[in-house]
Amino acid sequence: TRAETYRSELKRKYYLAHPFFQPLAGQFGSVTDLSYTMNSYDILLKPDGTVSDPNGKWDMGQFSIKEDFSYGITDSFAVLAMAKYDISKYEFDWSTAPDDSMDDNGFNLFGLGVQWRFADTADWIATLSAYYQYQHDVSNNVILDLKGGYKLGRSTIYGLGRAWYVNFDGNSYGNGINGITAEDKPGTFFLAYDTDVDNVFYGEVGLGIFSVLDEDWTLNFEGVFGYYDWHNQLSIKAALGWQPNDWFALNLYGKMAVYDSADGKDLSYWGTDANTGIFSHMGDANIDNYSEATIGLQAIFLF
């Protein structure tokens, strides 16, 4: 009886929703991620001159389809490719003045990378990943991802660290709207996170636990603290996975920011003058009540 139980526990070597999963030699892995992300914060304009309505709110809603495809060169080394299609709605919602809004749909992210599982023993597991991403009309990114975990019964307790080098296409970044002014002229409103900058570094550190509830169900909790140049953020993530066989799994997840240092910050804002059409600095904007959350579903295949 004990031998039969032992064979049952070892029946599935790797769970597809496991944070350390990658395909073995000669196998393909596919993760199709459908997600919806919401981001908002309140705005109080402090103009250099006068403004008709200083109170507003930034709102972003984005539906994304992301595909991560991997192939195992060896049992411990895999190559990665990724692409992402976004359907986005951006809006500056002003209290009394006409709102500024814009839609943006298309393939906005492409990437290539490698993943090395350099440790996998009875007690320990660790991976190192490196990949390049191009974000359309925004930046070129190089990312390093290091994870290490300790196996404890049917759970893996792990830590993670990530570092980004972001090289921008332009010399500033932030949230902006290209639209039509009240005078029916082309206009732009741009809230800058930073200006006169060519590149930045981001970093994340975190802790998580992945647990096998039974043969088909898994649970994952993760907390991450991130440094993103102009602000810091603490986020939490939870995921429930269902894997009925060795080659397919569904992973339902949610992520939200529980702290963000953006609250209370003053950012510069830029705009197109309605009379002259000149794009220039127009003042500062104080932001508050920063909110960010994502809900998604991953379909994971191994073949």
Short mmCIF file of C-alpha atoms in Angstrom, two decimals:
data_model
loop_
_atom_site.label_atom_id
_atom_site.label_comp_id
_atom_site.label_asym_id
_atom_site.label_seq_id
_atom_site.Cartn_x
_atom_site.Cartn_y
_atom_site.Cartn_z
CA THR A 1 0.00 0.00 0.00
CA ARG A 2 2.80 2.40 0.85
CA ALA A 3 4.55 1.70 -2.48
CA GLU A 4 1.30 2.30 -4.38
CA THR A 5 0.78 5.64 -2.60
CA TYR A 6 4.37 6.62 -3.38
CA ARG A 7 3.88 5.90 -7.10
CA SER A 8 0.67 7.97 -7.11
CA GLU A 9 2.41 10.98 -5.56
CA LEU A 10 5.22 10.83 -8.13
CA LYS A 11 2.91 10.27 -11.08
CA ARG A 12 3.18 13.87 -12.26
CA LYS A 13 6.72 15.20 -12.02
CA TYR A 14 5.92 18.79 -12.95
CA TYR A 15 2.69 20.74 -12.58
CA LEU A 16 2.11 23.08 -15.51
CA ALA A 17 1.09 26.03 -13.31
CA HIS A 18 4.21 25.64 -11.14
CA PRO A 19 6.31 28.85 -11.08
CA PHE A 20 9.37 26.77 -12.03
CA PHE A 21 7.79 24.79 -14.85
CA GLN A 22 9.53 24.53 -18.21
CA PRO A 23 9.33 21.82 -20.91
CA LEU A 24 11.80 18.93 -20.82
CA ALA A 25 14.03 18.06 -23.78
CA GLY A 26 12.08 17.80 -27.04
CA GLN A 27 8.82 19.11 -25.54
CA PHE A 28 6.88 22.28 -26.33
CA GLY A 29 5.13 24.45 -23.75
CA SER A 30 2.41 26.99 -24.48
CA VAL A 31 0.83 29.54 -22.11
CA THR A 32 -2.08 31.54 -23.53
CA ASP A 33 -2.91 34.33 -21.08
CA LEU A 34 -6.19 36.27 -21.31
CA SER A 35 -6.26 39.18 -18.87
CA TYR A 36 -7.95 42.48 -18.06
CA THR A 37 -5.98 45.25 -16.33
CA MET A 38 -7.36 48.37 -14.66
CA ASN A 39 -5.27 51.38 -13.67
CA SER A 40 -6.52 54.70 -12.30
CA TYR A 41 -5.56 57.68 -10.16
CA ASP A 42 -7.00 61.10 -9.29
CA ILE A 43 -5.41 64.25 -10.71
CA LEU A 44 -5.25 67.83 -9.40
CA LEU A 45 -3.71 70.19 -11.94
CA LYS A 46 -1.49 73.04 -10.75
CA PRO A 47 -1.08 75.01 -13.98
CA ASP A 48 1.52 77.61 -14.83
CA GLY A 49 -1.36 79.83 -16.01
CA THR A 50 -5.08 79.15 -15.82
CA VAL A 51 -7.10 76.02 -16.57
CA SER A 52 -10.85 75.55 -16.93
CA ASP A 53 -11.02 72.36 -14.85
CA PRO A 54 -8.16 71.27 -12.55
CA ASN A 55 -9.82 68.11 -11.22
CA GLY A 56 -9.72 64.86 -13.13
CA LYS A 57 -9.00 61.16 -13.12
CA TRP A 58 -6.84 58.89 -15.25
CA ASP A 59 -8.55 55.63 -16.25
CA MET A 60 -7.10 52.76 -18.24
CA GLY A 61 -8.82 49.51 -19.15
CA GLN A 62 -6.83 46.97 -21.14
CA PHE A 63 -7.78 43.52 -22.39
CA SER A 64 -4.70 41.50 -23.38
CA ILE A 65 -3.98 38.23 -25.13
CA LYS A 66 -0.41 37.06 -24.49
CA GLU A 67 1.21 33.92 -25.86
CA ASP A 68 4.36 32.45 -24.31
CA PHE A 69 5.87 29.58 -26.28
CA SER A 70 8.83 27.50 -25.07
CA TYR A 71 10.84 24.53 -26.29
CA GLY A 72 13.11 22.30 -24.22
CA ILE A 73 16.58 22.01 -25.73
CA THR A 74 17.59 19.83 -22.78
CA ASP A 75 15.82 18.85 -19.54
CA SER A 76 17.27 21.98 -17.90
CA PHE A 77 17.53 24.51 -20.78
CA ALA A 78 14.66 25.99 -22.84
CA VAL A 79 14.18 28.78 -25.37
CA LEU A 80 11.24 31.20 -25.19
CA ALA A 81 9.20 33.36 -27.58
CA MET A 82 6.33 35.68 -26.68
CA ALA A 83 3.83 38.08 -28.25
CA LYS A 84 1.02 40.21 -26.83
CA TYR A 85 -2.05 41.82 -28.37
CA ASP A 86 -3.74 44.65 -26.43
CA ILE A 87 -7.16 46.25 -26.70
CA SER A 88 -6.86 49.44 -24.64
CA LYS A 89 -9.04 52.36 -23.62
CA TYR A 90 -7.33 55.44 -22.13
CA GLU A 91 -9.18 58.38 -20.63
CA PHE A 92 -8.60 61.59 -18.69
CA ASP A 93 -12.00 62.10 -17.04
CA TRP A 94 -12.36 65.79 -16.10
CA SER A 95 -14.94 66.99 -13.58
CA THR A 96 -16.58 69.62 -15.81
CA ALA A 97 -14.44 69.96 -18.96
CA PRO A 98 -14.85 67.55 -21.91
CA ASP A 99 -13.06 64.25 -21.32
CA ASP A 100 -9.97 63.22 -23.30
CA SER A 101 -10.01 59.61 -24.48
CA MET A 102 -8.25 57.33 -26.93
CA ASP A 103 -8.39 53.71 -28.09
CA ASP A 104 -5.25 51.75 -28.93
CA ASN A 105 -5.43 48.21 -30.33
CA GLY A 106 -2.69 46.03 -31.75
CA PHE A 107 0.33 43.82 -31.19
CA ASN A 108 2.32 45.82 -28.64
CA LEU A 109 4.88 43.33 -27.31
CA PHE A 110 7.29 40.80 -28.81
CA GLY A 111 10.07 38.91 -27.07
CA LEU A 112 12.70 36.16 -27.18
CA GLY A 113 14.58 34.53 -24.33
CA VAL A 114 16.18 31.54 -22.62
CA GLN A 115 15.47 29.71 -19.35
CA TRP A 116 17.90 27.57 -17.37
CA ARG A 117 16.73 25.35 -14.52
CA PHE A 118 20.14 25.01 -12.88
CA ALA A 119 18.95 23.21 -9.73
CA ASP A 120 16.28 20.55 -9.22
CA THR A 121 16.88 18.19 -6.31
CA ALA A 122 14.64 16.53 -3.73
CA ASP A 123 14.80 19.75 -1.66
CA TRP A 124 15.71 22.65 -3.96
CA ILE A 125 14.75 24.09 -7.34
CA ALA A 126 16.03 27.22 -9.11
CA THR A 127 15.81 28.87 -12.52
CA LEU A 128 17.54 31.75 -14.27
CA SER A 129 15.85 33.42 -17.25
CA ALA A 130 16.98 36.17 -19.61
CA TYR A 131 14.92 37.68 -22.38
CA TYR A 132 14.56 40.63 -24.71
CA GLN A 133 11.24 42.42 -25.24
CA TYR A 134 10.23 45.10 -27.71
CA GLN A 135 7.27 47.24 -26.66
CA HIS A 136 5.83 48.90 -29.77
CA ASP A 137 6.58 52.66 -29.97
CA VAL A 138 7.74 52.66 -26.34
CA SER A 139 10.97 50.82 -25.50
CA ASN A 140 13.43 47.97 -25.89
CA ASN A 141 13.78 45.91 -22.70
CA VAL A 142 16.30 43.40 -21.37
CA ILE A 143 15.09 41.38 -18.37
CA LEU A 144 16.79 38.97 -15.96
CA ASP A 145 14.67 36.72 -13.75
CA LEU A 146 16.06 34.58 -10.90
CA LYS A 147 13.89 32.25 -8.78
CA GLY A 148 14.85 29.78 -6.08
CA GLY A 149 12.58 27.50 -4.08
CA TYR A 150 12.63 24.99 -1.22
CA LYS A 151 10.36 21.93 -1.47
CA LEU A 152 8.41 21.21 1.68
CA GLY A 153 5.97 18.32 1.39
CA ARG A 154 3.53 19.17 -1.39
CA SER A 155 4.52 22.85 -1.37
CA THR A 156 7.37 24.94 -2.76
CA ILE A 157 8.35 28.10 -0.89
CA TYR A 158 10.29 30.41 -3.18
CA GLY A 159 11.90 33.78 -3.59
CA LEU A 160 12.33 35.79 -6.77
CA GLY A 161 14.29 38.70 -8.15
CA ARG A 162 13.89 40.52 -11.47
CA ALA A 163 15.80 43.36 -13.11
CA TRP A 164 14.82 45.37 -16.21
CA TYR A 165 16.89 47.62 -18.41
CA VAL A 166 14.44 49.81 -20.35
CA ASN A 167 15.70 51.81 -23.33
CA PHE A 168 13.02 54.27 -24.50
CA ASP A 169 12.31 55.15 -28.12
CA GLY A 170 11.86 58.79 -27.05
CA ASN A 171 13.19 60.92 -24.18
CA SER A 172 10.18 60.81 -21.82
CA TYR A 173 7.47 58.42 -20.67
CA GLY A 174 4.08 58.64 -19.02
CA ASN A 175 0.36 58.67 -19.90
CA GLY A 176 -0.89 60.67 -22.87
CA ILE A 177 -3.89 61.22 -25.12
CA ASN A 178 -3.85 62.29 -28.75
CA GLY A 179 -7.24 63.73 -29.67
CA ILE A 180 -9.23 66.77 -30.75
CA THR A 181 -9.48 69.96 -28.71
CA ALA A 182 -12.69 71.85 -28.01
CA GLU A 183 -11.72 74.08 -30.98
CA ASP A 184 -11.78 70.99 -33.27
CA LYS A 185 -8.00 71.07 -33.63
CA PRO A 186 -5.55 68.19 -33.07
CA GLY A 187 -4.39 68.20 -29.47
CA THR A 188 -2.30 66.22 -27.01
CA PHE A 189 -2.36 65.97 -23.22
CA PHE A 190 0.63 64.21 -21.69
CA LEU A 191 1.26 63.46 -18.01
CA ALA A 192 4.97 62.68 -17.69
CA TYR A 193 6.38 60.17 -15.23
CA ASP A 194 9.84 61.44 -16.19
CA THR A 195 11.34 63.66 -18.89
CA ASP A 196 14.76 64.05 -20.47
CA VAL A 197 15.46 60.36 -19.87
CA ASP A 198 16.71 57.77 -22.37
CA ASN A 199 16.71 54.66 -20.18
CA VAL A 200 15.76 53.45 -16.70
CA PHE A 201 16.20 50.40 -14.49
CA TYR A 202 13.36 48.56 -12.76
CA GLY A 203 13.66 45.88 -10.10
CA GLU A 204 11.43 43.43 -8.22
CA VAL A 205 11.89 41.12 -5.23
CA GLY A 206 9.26 38.78 -3.88
CA LEU A 207 8.21 35.72 -1.92
CA GLY A 208 5.69 33.06 -2.85
CA ILE A 209 4.32 29.62 -2.06
CA PHE A 210 2.97 27.04 -4.50
CA SER A 211 0.96 24.14 -3.08
CA VAL A 212 -0.55 21.00 -4.58
CA LEU A 213 -4.01 20.64 -3.03
CA ASP A 214 -4.66 17.25 -4.62
CA GLU A 215 -3.76 15.51 -7.88
CA ASP A 216 -5.68 18.05 -10.04
CA TRP A 217 -5.73 21.31 -8.05
CA THR A 218 -2.97 23.78 -7.13
CA LEU A 219 -2.80 27.09 -5.27
CA ASN A 220 -0.22 29.86 -5.59
CA PHE A 221 0.28 33.02 -3.49
CA GLU A 222 2.90 35.65 -4.25
CA GLY A 223 3.90 39.03 -2.86
CA VAL A 224 6.20 41.35 -4.82
CA PHE A 225 7.83 44.69 -4.02
CA GLY A 226 8.84 46.61 -7.13
CA TYR A 227 10.99 49.65 -7.87
CA TYR A 228 9.75 51.23 -11.12
CA ASP A 229 11.90 54.37 -11.36
CA TRP A 230 9.26 57.00 -10.59
CA HIS A 231 7.34 54.96 -7.99
CA ASN A 232 7.51 51.87 -5.76
CA GLN A 233 4.74 49.33 -5.41
CA LEU A 234 3.79 46.35 -3.25
CA SER A 235 1.46 43.88 -4.96
CA ILE A 236 -0.11 40.54 -4.10
CA LYS A 237 -1.15 37.76 -6.47
CA ALA A 238 -3.21 34.60 -6.01
CA ALA A 239 -3.79 31.79 -8.53
CA LEU A 240 -5.93 28.65 -8.54
CA GLY A 241 -4.87 25.95 -10.99
CA TRP A 242 -6.72 22.93 -12.37
CA GLN A 243 -4.80 20.21 -14.22
CA PRO A 244 -6.88 17.16 -15.22
CA ASN A 245 -4.07 15.45 -17.13
CA ASP A 246 -0.36 15.71 -17.92
CA TRP A 247 -0.68 18.02 -20.94
CA PHE A 248 -3.30 20.67 -20.07
CA ALA A 249 -4.03 23.09 -17.21
CA LEU A 250 -6.14 26.15 -16.48
CA ASN A 251 -4.84 28.79 -14.09
CA LEU A 252 -7.16 31.53 -12.80
CA TYR A 253 -5.31 34.44 -11.18
CA GLY A 254 -5.78 37.89 -9.74
CA LYS A 255 -3.23 40.57 -8.88
CA MET A 256 -3.60 43.95 -7.18
CA ALA A 257 -1.47 46.73 -5.77
CA VAL A 258 -1.86 47.11 -2.00
CA TYR A 259 0.63 50.01 -1.67
CA ASP A 260 2.01 52.50 -4.15
CA SER A 261 4.31 55.46 -3.50
CA ALA A 262 2.74 57.34 -6.44
CA ASP A 263 0.15 58.82 -4.06
CA GLY A 264 0.97 62.47 -3.35
CA LYS A 265 3.57 62.83 -6.11
CA ASP A 266 3.70 65.87 -8.39
CA LEU A 267 4.24 65.09 -12.07
CA SER A 268 4.74 67.55 -14.90
CA TYR A 269 2.05 67.77 -17.55
CA TRP A 270 2.32 68.92 -21.13
CA GLY A 271 -0.25 69.89 -23.72
CA THR A 272 -1.09 71.48 -27.04
CA ASP A 273 -2.15 75.12 -26.82
CA ALA A 274 -5.61 75.50 -28.37
CA ASN A 275 -4.71 78.80 -30.04
CA THR A 276 -1.11 78.36 -31.14
CA GLY A 277 -0.97 74.56 -31.54
CA ILE A 278 2.38 74.55 -29.72
CA PHE A 279 3.11 71.56 -27.46
CA SER A 280 4.74 72.76 -24.23
CA HIS A 281 5.03 72.36 -20.46
CA MET A 282 1.81 73.59 -18.83
CA GLY A 283 2.32 72.92 -15.11
CA ASP A 284 2.35 70.17 -12.52
CA ALA A 285 -0.24 67.59 -11.54
CA ASN A 286 -0.66 66.05 -8.10
CA ILE A 287 -1.84 62.44 -8.20
CA ASP A 288 -3.61 60.43 -5.51
CA ASN A 289 -5.61 57.21 -4.95
CA TYR A 290 -3.43 55.17 -7.27
CA SER A 291 -5.05 51.84 -8.12
CA GLU A 292 -3.91 48.90 -10.25
CA ALA A 293 -5.39 45.40 -10.61
CA THR A 294 -5.39 42.49 -13.07
CA ILE A 295 -7.56 39.40 -13.42
CA GLY A 296 -6.66 36.68 -15.88
CA LEU A 297 -6.97 33.10 -17.07
CA GLN A 298 -4.10 31.02 -18.44
CA ALA A 299 -4.52 27.99 -20.66
CA ILE A 300 -1.32 25.92 -20.42
CA PHE A 301 -0.38 23.12 -22.79
CA LEU A 302 2.53 20.65 -22.92
CA PHE A 303 3.09 18.60 -26.06
#
